[in-house]
Short mmCIF file of C-alpha atoms and ligand atoms in Angstrom, two decimals:
data_model
loop_
_atom_site.label_atom_id
_atom_site.label_comp_id
_atom_site.label_asym_id
_atom_site.label_seq_id
_atom_site.Cartn_x
_atom_site.Cartn_y
_atom_site.Cartn_z
CA UNK N 1 -19.59 -3.31 -3.85
CA UNK N 2 -17.61 -0.56 -2.12
CA UNK N 3 -13.83 -0.25 -1.67
CA UNK N 4 -11.64 2.19 0.25
CA UNK N 5 -8.22 2.59 -1.38
CA UNK N 6 -5.59 4.63 0.48
CA UNK N 7 -2.83 6.27 -1.53
CA UNK N 8 -5.17 6.67 -4.50
CA UNK N 9 -3.63 9.89 -5.82
CA UNK N 10 -0.89 8.10 -7.79
CA UNK N 11 0.85 4.84 -8.63
CA UNK N 12 -0.74 1.58 -7.48
CA UNK N 13 -3.62 3.25 -5.66
CA UNK N 14 -4.80 5.11 -8.74
CA UNK N 15 -4.58 1.97 -10.91
CA UNK N 16 -6.32 -0.16 -8.27
CA UNK N 17 -9.16 2.39 -8.00
CA UNK N 18 -9.50 2.50 -11.78
CA UNK N 19 -9.59 -1.30 -12.10
CA UNK N 20 -12.09 -1.75 -9.26
CA UNK N 21 -14.39 0.84 -10.83
CA UNK N 22 -14.08 -1.04 -14.13
CA UNK N 23 -15.33 -4.05 -12.15
CA UNK N 24 -18.39 -2.08 -11.01
CA UNK N 25 -17.12 -1.15 -7.57
CA UNK N 26 -17.65 2.23 -6.00
CA UNK N 27 -14.30 3.47 -4.69
CA UNK N 28 -13.38 5.93 -1.94
CA UNK N 29 -9.92 7.12 -2.92
CA UNK N 30 -7.90 8.63 -0.07
CA UNK N 31 -4.62 10.57 -0.17
CA UNK N 32 -3.24 13.90 1.01
CA UNK N 33 -3.19 15.73 -2.34
CA UNK N 34 -6.74 16.92 -2.97
CA UNK N 35 -5.85 18.39 -6.39
CA UNK N 36 -4.61 15.04 -7.70
CA UNK N 37 -7.70 13.26 -6.37
CA UNK N 38 -9.92 15.84 -8.09
CA UNK N 39 -8.26 15.15 -11.47
CA UNK N 40 -8.81 11.42 -10.89
CA UNK N 41 -12.44 12.00 -9.96
CA UNK N 42 -12.92 13.88 -13.24
CA UNK N 43 -11.49 10.89 -15.08
CA UNK N 44 -13.19 8.05 -13.17
CA UNK N 45 -16.58 9.68 -12.61
CA UNK N 46 -19.28 9.38 -9.97
CA UNK N 47 -18.23 5.95 -8.74
CA UNK N 48 -15.05 7.56 -7.38
CA UNK N 49 -15.27 9.55 -4.17
CA UNK N 50 -12.21 11.72 -3.52
CA UNK N 51 -11.24 11.79 0.15
CA UNK N 52 -8.38 14.16 1.01
CA UNK N 53 -6.88 12.51 4.06
CA UNK N 54 -3.57 12.10 5.86
CA UNK N 55 -3.40 8.62 7.34
CA UNK N 56 -0.95 9.97 9.93
CA UNK N 57 -3.70 12.10 11.45
CA UNK N 58 -5.38 10.93 14.65
CA UNK N 59 -7.96 8.20 14.57
CA UNK N 60 -10.66 10.74 15.56
CA UNK N 61 -9.74 13.08 12.67
CA UNK N 62 -9.76 10.23 10.14
CA UNK N 63 -12.99 8.69 11.45
CA UNK N 64 -14.64 12.11 11.32
CA UNK N 65 -13.78 12.50 7.61
CA UNK N 66 -14.88 8.95 6.81
CA UNK N 67 -18.16 9.45 8.67
CA UNK N 68 -19.03 12.50 6.58
CA UNK N 69 -19.00 10.64 3.27
CA UNK N 70 -22.19 10.54 1.18
CA UNK N 71 -24.50 7.61 1.99
CA UNK N 72 -23.55 5.61 -1.11
CA UNK N 73 -19.96 5.64 0.19
CA UNK N 74 -20.85 4.94 3.86
CA UNK N 75 -17.96 3.32 5.76
CA UNK N 76 -20.33 0.75 7.28
CA UNK N 77 -20.74 -0.60 3.73
CA UNK N 78 -17.07 -0.99 2.80
CA UNK N 79 -16.43 -4.46 1.37
CA UNK N 80 -12.75 -4.06 0.49
CA UNK N 81 -10.08 -1.98 2.25
CA UNK N 82 -6.85 -1.59 0.30
CA UNK N 83 -4.18 -0.27 2.70
CA UNK N 84 -1.89 0.91 -0.06
CA UNK N 85 -0.64 4.35 1.09
CA UNK N 86 3.00 4.16 2.05
CA UNK N 87 6.48 5.37 1.27
CA UNK N 88 10.20 4.81 1.50
CA UNK N 89 12.53 7.70 2.36
CA UNK N 90 16.21 7.32 1.61
CA UNK N 91 18.44 4.39 0.71
CA UNK N 92 21.37 5.26 2.96
CA UNK N 93 22.96 2.77 5.35
CA UNK N 94 21.42 2.96 8.81
CA UNK N 95 24.36 4.87 10.23
CA UNK N 96 23.82 7.63 7.66
CA UNK N 97 20.03 7.67 7.56
CA UNK N 98 17.89 10.53 8.87
CA UNK N 99 15.95 9.69 12.01
CA UNK N 100 13.06 11.91 10.84
CA UNK N 101 12.77 9.80 7.69
CA UNK N 102 12.59 6.67 9.82
CA UNK N 103 9.86 8.20 11.96
CA UNK N 104 7.87 9.24 8.88
CA UNK N 105 8.02 5.71 7.44
CA UNK N 106 6.89 4.21 10.75
CA UNK N 107 4.12 6.80 11.14
CA UNK N 108 2.83 6.18 7.60
CA UNK N 109 3.50 2.52 6.78
CA UNK N 110 2.77 1.16 10.26
CA UNK N 111 0.74 3.58 12.35
CA UNK N 112 -1.33 5.02 9.49
CA UNK N 113 -2.19 1.55 8.21
CA UNK N 114 -3.13 0.47 11.75
CA UNK N 115 -5.33 3.53 12.26
CA UNK N 116 -7.34 3.05 9.07
CA UNK N 117 -7.68 -0.67 9.74
CA UNK N 118 -8.90 -0.15 13.29
CA UNK N 119 -11.61 2.25 12.07
CA UNK N 120 -12.94 0.01 9.28
CA UNK N 121 -12.53 -3.44 10.85
CA UNK N 122 -15.45 -3.34 13.35
CA UNK N 123 -17.89 -2.61 10.50
CA UNK N 124 -16.60 -5.61 8.54
CA UNK N 125 -16.87 -7.87 11.58
CA UNK N 126 -20.43 -6.64 12.22
CA UNK N 127 -21.50 -7.66 8.73
CA UNK N 128 -19.49 -10.93 8.83
CA UNK N 129 -17.83 -10.00 5.56
CA UNK N 130 -14.97 -7.92 4.26
CA UNK N 131 -11.54 -8.10 2.69
CA UNK N 132 -8.46 -6.19 3.78
CA UNK N 133 -5.63 -6.04 1.26
CA UNK N 134 -2.39 -4.67 2.64
CA UNK N 135 0.41 -3.44 0.43
CA UNK N 136 3.56 -5.06 1.73
CA UNK N 137 6.80 -5.47 -0.17
CA UNK N 138 9.55 -7.96 -0.84
CA UNK N 139 11.54 -5.55 1.35
CA UNK N 140 9.62 -7.01 4.29
CA UNK N 141 11.07 -10.45 3.61
CA UNK N 142 14.50 -9.92 2.05
CA UNK N 143 17.07 -7.54 3.53
CA UNK N 144 19.04 -5.24 1.23
CA UNK N 145 21.51 -2.43 1.94
CA UNK N 146 19.61 0.77 2.72
CA UNK N 147 16.32 -1.06 3.23
CA UNK N 148 16.65 -0.75 7.00
CA UNK N 149 13.48 0.88 8.37
CA UNK N 150 11.45 0.71 5.14
CA UNK N 151 11.89 -3.08 5.03
CA UNK N 152 11.15 -3.31 8.74
CA UNK N 153 7.85 -1.46 8.28
CA UNK N 154 6.87 -3.91 5.54
CA UNK N 155 7.84 -6.84 7.75
CA UNK N 156 5.40 -5.39 10.27
CA UNK N 157 2.71 -5.25 7.57
CA UNK N 158 3.32 -8.90 6.67
CA UNK N 159 3.10 -10.14 10.26
CA UNK N 160 0.19 -7.83 11.10
CA UNK N 161 -1.69 -9.31 8.12
CA UNK N 162 -1.16 -12.86 9.37
CA UNK N 163 -2.02 -11.94 12.96
CA UNK N 164 -5.20 -10.23 11.78
CA UNK N 165 -6.13 -13.52 10.16
CA UNK N 166 -5.62 -15.27 13.47
CA UNK N 167 -7.87 -12.80 15.29
CA UNK N 168 -10.50 -12.76 12.56
CA UNK N 169 -10.97 -16.52 12.38
CA UNK N 170 -14.68 -17.24 12.23
CA UNK N 171 -15.70 -13.65 11.42
CA UNK N 172 -15.85 -14.02 7.65
CA UNK N 173 -13.34 -11.17 7.24
CA UNK N 174 -10.41 -11.97 4.97
CA UNK N 175 -6.86 -10.50 4.88
CA UNK N 176 -4.23 -10.59 2.16
CA UNK N 177 -0.73 -9.11 1.99
CA UNK N 178 0.57 -8.28 -1.48
CA UNK N 179 4.37 -8.13 -1.60
CA UNK N 180 5.71 -6.64 -4.82
CA UNK N 181 9.30 -6.21 -5.90
CA UNK N 182 10.59 -3.49 -8.21
CA UNK N 183 7.68 -1.51 -9.73
CA UNK N 184 7.97 1.43 -12.07
CA UNK N 185 5.43 4.00 -13.24
CA UNK N 186 4.77 5.33 -9.72
CA UNK N 187 6.13 8.15 -7.60
CA UNK N 188 7.71 5.69 -5.15
CA UNK N 189 11.36 6.17 -6.13
CA UNK N 190 10.99 9.90 -6.76
CA UNK N 191 9.81 10.13 -3.13
CA UNK N 192 12.51 7.75 -1.89
CA UNK N 193 15.31 9.64 -3.68
CA UNK N 194 13.75 12.99 -2.78
CA UNK N 195 13.36 14.21 -6.34
CA UNK N 196 16.72 12.96 -7.67
CA UNK N 197 15.43 11.91 -11.11
CA UNK N 198 18.85 10.69 -12.25
CA UNK N 199 18.80 8.00 -9.53
CA UNK N 200 15.22 7.11 -10.45
CA UNK N 201 16.17 6.73 -14.11
CA UNK N 202 19.18 4.53 -13.30
CA UNK N 203 17.03 2.23 -11.17
CA UNK N 204 14.38 1.55 -13.81
CA UNK N 205 16.21 1.91 -17.15
CA UNK N 206 15.97 -1.33 -19.15
CA UNK N 207 14.63 -3.28 -16.14
CA UNK N 208 11.11 -3.86 -17.43
CA UNK N 209 9.70 -3.52 -13.91
CA UNK N 210 6.23 -4.43 -12.63
CA UNK N 211 3.74 -1.69 -13.52
CA UNK N 212 0.81 -0.29 -11.51
CA UNK N 213 -1.61 -2.09 -13.85
CA UNK N 214 0.02 -5.40 -12.86
CA UNK N 215 -0.64 -4.66 -9.19
CA UNK N 216 -4.21 -3.61 -10.03
CA UNK N 217 -4.69 -6.95 -11.83
CA UNK N 218 -3.34 -8.77 -8.78
CA UNK N 219 -5.79 -6.93 -6.51
CA UNK N 220 -8.61 -7.67 -8.97
CA UNK N 221 -7.74 -11.37 -8.82
CA UNK N 222 -7.68 -11.39 -5.02
CA UNK N 223 -11.08 -9.67 -4.76
CA UNK N 224 -12.52 -12.05 -7.37
CA UNK N 225 -11.88 -15.13 -5.22
CA UNK N 226 -14.94 -16.77 -3.65
CA UNK N 227 -15.62 -15.98 0.00
CA UNK N 228 -14.45 -19.35 1.24
CA UNK N 229 -10.92 -18.66 -0.06
CA UNK N 230 -8.39 -16.42 1.70
CA UNK N 231 -5.24 -15.56 -0.23
CA UNK N 232 -2.79 -15.05 2.64
CA UNK N 233 0.05 -13.47 0.72
CA UNK N 234 1.27 -12.89 -2.82
CA UNK N 235 4.91 -12.14 -3.61
CA UNK N 236 5.70 -10.92 -7.11
CA UNK N 237 8.81 -9.63 -8.81
CA UNK N 238 9.66 -8.51 -12.31
CA UNK N 239 11.44 -11.31 -14.16
CA UNK N 240 14.51 -9.05 -14.27
CA UNK N 241 14.79 -9.08 -10.46
CA UNK N 242 16.12 -11.99 -8.44
CA UNK N 243 18.54 -12.66 -5.57
CA UNK N 244 22.14 -11.82 -4.77
CA UNK N 245 24.55 -14.06 -2.91
CA UNK N 246 25.01 -13.40 0.80
CA UNK N 247 27.79 -10.91 1.37
CA UNK N 248 30.99 -11.82 3.19
CA UNK N 249 33.50 -9.08 4.03
CA UNK N 250 36.98 -9.36 5.47
CA UNK N 251 36.74 -9.33 9.22
CA UNK N 252 37.54 -6.00 10.87
CA UNK N 253 40.13 -5.71 13.58
CA UNK N 254 38.94 -4.13 16.84
P1 LIG A 301 3.44 6.30 -4.96
O1 LIG A 301 4.40 7.24 -4.30
O2 LIG A 301 3.11 6.54 -6.39
O3 LIG A 301 2.09 6.24 -4.14
C1 LIG A 301 2.04 6.39 -2.76
C2 LIG A 301 0.65 6.87 -2.39
O4 LIG A 301 0.56 6.96 -0.96
C3 LIG A 301 0.35 8.25 -2.95
O5 LIG A 301 -0.98 8.25 -3.44
C4 LIG A 301 0.46 9.16 -1.74
O6 LIG A 301 -0.44 10.23 -1.92
C5 LIG A 301 0.00 8.22 -0.63
N1 LIG A 301 0.43 8.62 0.69
C6 LIG A 301 1.71 8.74 1.15
N2 LIG A 301 1.69 9.18 2.42
C7 LIG A 301 0.38 9.32 2.78
C8 LIG A 301 -0.28 9.77 3.96
N3 LIG A 301 0.39 10.15 5.05
N4 LIG A 301 -1.64 9.80 3.97
C9 LIG A 301 -2.33 9.42 2.87
N5 LIG A 301 -1.77 9.01 1.73
C10 LIG A 301 -0.42 8.98 1.69
O7 LIG A 301 4.06 4.85 -4.74
P2 LIG A 301 3.53 3.38 -5.12
O8 LIG A 301 2.24 3.42 -5.80
O9 LIG A 301 4.68 2.70 -5.76
O10 LIG A 301 3.39 2.78 -3.66
C11 LIG A 301 2.17 2.32 -3.11
C12 LIG A 301 2.47 1.30 -2.03
O11 LIG A 301 3.16 0.21 -2.62
C13 LIG A 301 3.37 1.79 -0.89
O12 LIG A 301 2.90 1.27 0.33
C14 LIG A 301 4.74 1.20 -1.24
O13 LIG A 301 5.53 1.00 -0.10
C15 LIG A 301 4.31 -0.10 -1.87
N6 LIG A 301 5.29 -0.74 -2.75
C16 LIG A 301 5.82 -0.07 -3.81
C17 LIG A 301 6.72 -0.70 -4.65
C18 LIG A 301 7.39 0.00 -5.79
O14 LIG A 301 8.48 -0.46 -6.21
N7 LIG A 301 6.84 1.06 -6.35
C19 LIG A 301 7.06 -2.11 -4.48
C20 LIG A 301 6.46 -2.72 -3.31
C21 LIG A 301 5.58 -2.05 -2.52
P3 LIG A 301 -0.27 11.72 -1.34
O15 LIG A 301 1.17 12.11 -1.52
O16 LIG A 301 -1.21 12.51 -2.20
O17 LIG A 301 -0.71 11.64 0.08
C1 LIG A 302 9.55 -1.44 -2.88
C2 LIG A 302 10.31 -2.56 -3.50
O1 LIG A 302 12.64 -3.58 -3.71
O2 LIG A 302 12.45 -1.15 -3.72
O3 LIG A 302 8.87 -1.89 -1.77
O4 LIG A 302 12.13 -2.36 -1.68
S1 LIG A 302 11.95 -2.39 -3.11
#
């Protein structure tokens, strides 16, 4: 069995690659940082193929890299695509957010995911088999202050996953959207807070968040389901996370 995991250089992607290899998969691990992927290859061995790749590149550039992989990692043979690469930038209210950050989130979480999917999908349809696992987020379902474009990109991922299912009816290709809440042990918040480690620490301290291994276990469970079962979506939170009341402010005078 062969899997392509995007965002494999850290966090969930690394743990997912490790778990799938433990389950006898071969894994193509894609991310921008070649040095990180090389360290992971040294750890995980020959069943891991490091693929330095920016999912924001053009479809032709990405397809070209994927087509040059060694035959045992041929894209025509990919059984599982884990569209995990993604990021949040900033937690400011929309009126204070940076437009460039918004564009980067859209380019990565939406357009990059679409590009990789569009390259791999025809091969899966041709062999009447395949599983696409998208990494959504609770931010795609529940609004929160500062979640603006990040949450909107994950709402796209959730609806794209369901619409893919509609299009793929009868093809044997399955699609699942995993929607985690607060997860620690990744670079996610360091990226979101642009290196402000104090903010990162405050967010996770004493929260007992989900860990990358938990997400890897979730992926392992999804891939272990028999082919006649499609897990449409999975939403998971740490027990320490739940919901706030709706906010009501005093009305403003014009
Ligand atoms: P990390 O920052 O640890 O991992 C993100 C991964 O995406 C890295 O491997 C990074 O590698 C890769 N990546 C980012 N941009 C690109 C790009 N343009 N091309 C290729 N790879 C890219 O965060 P997580 O592991 O936490 O996040 C993984 C996914 O899970 C994301 O989609 C995130 O939105 C989602 N998620 C995270 C949650 C959390 O609380 N941590 C909760 C819910 C969902 P590199 O920099 O080397 O390119
Ligand atoms: C990341 C989870 O709650 O920080 O997608 O948006 S959250």
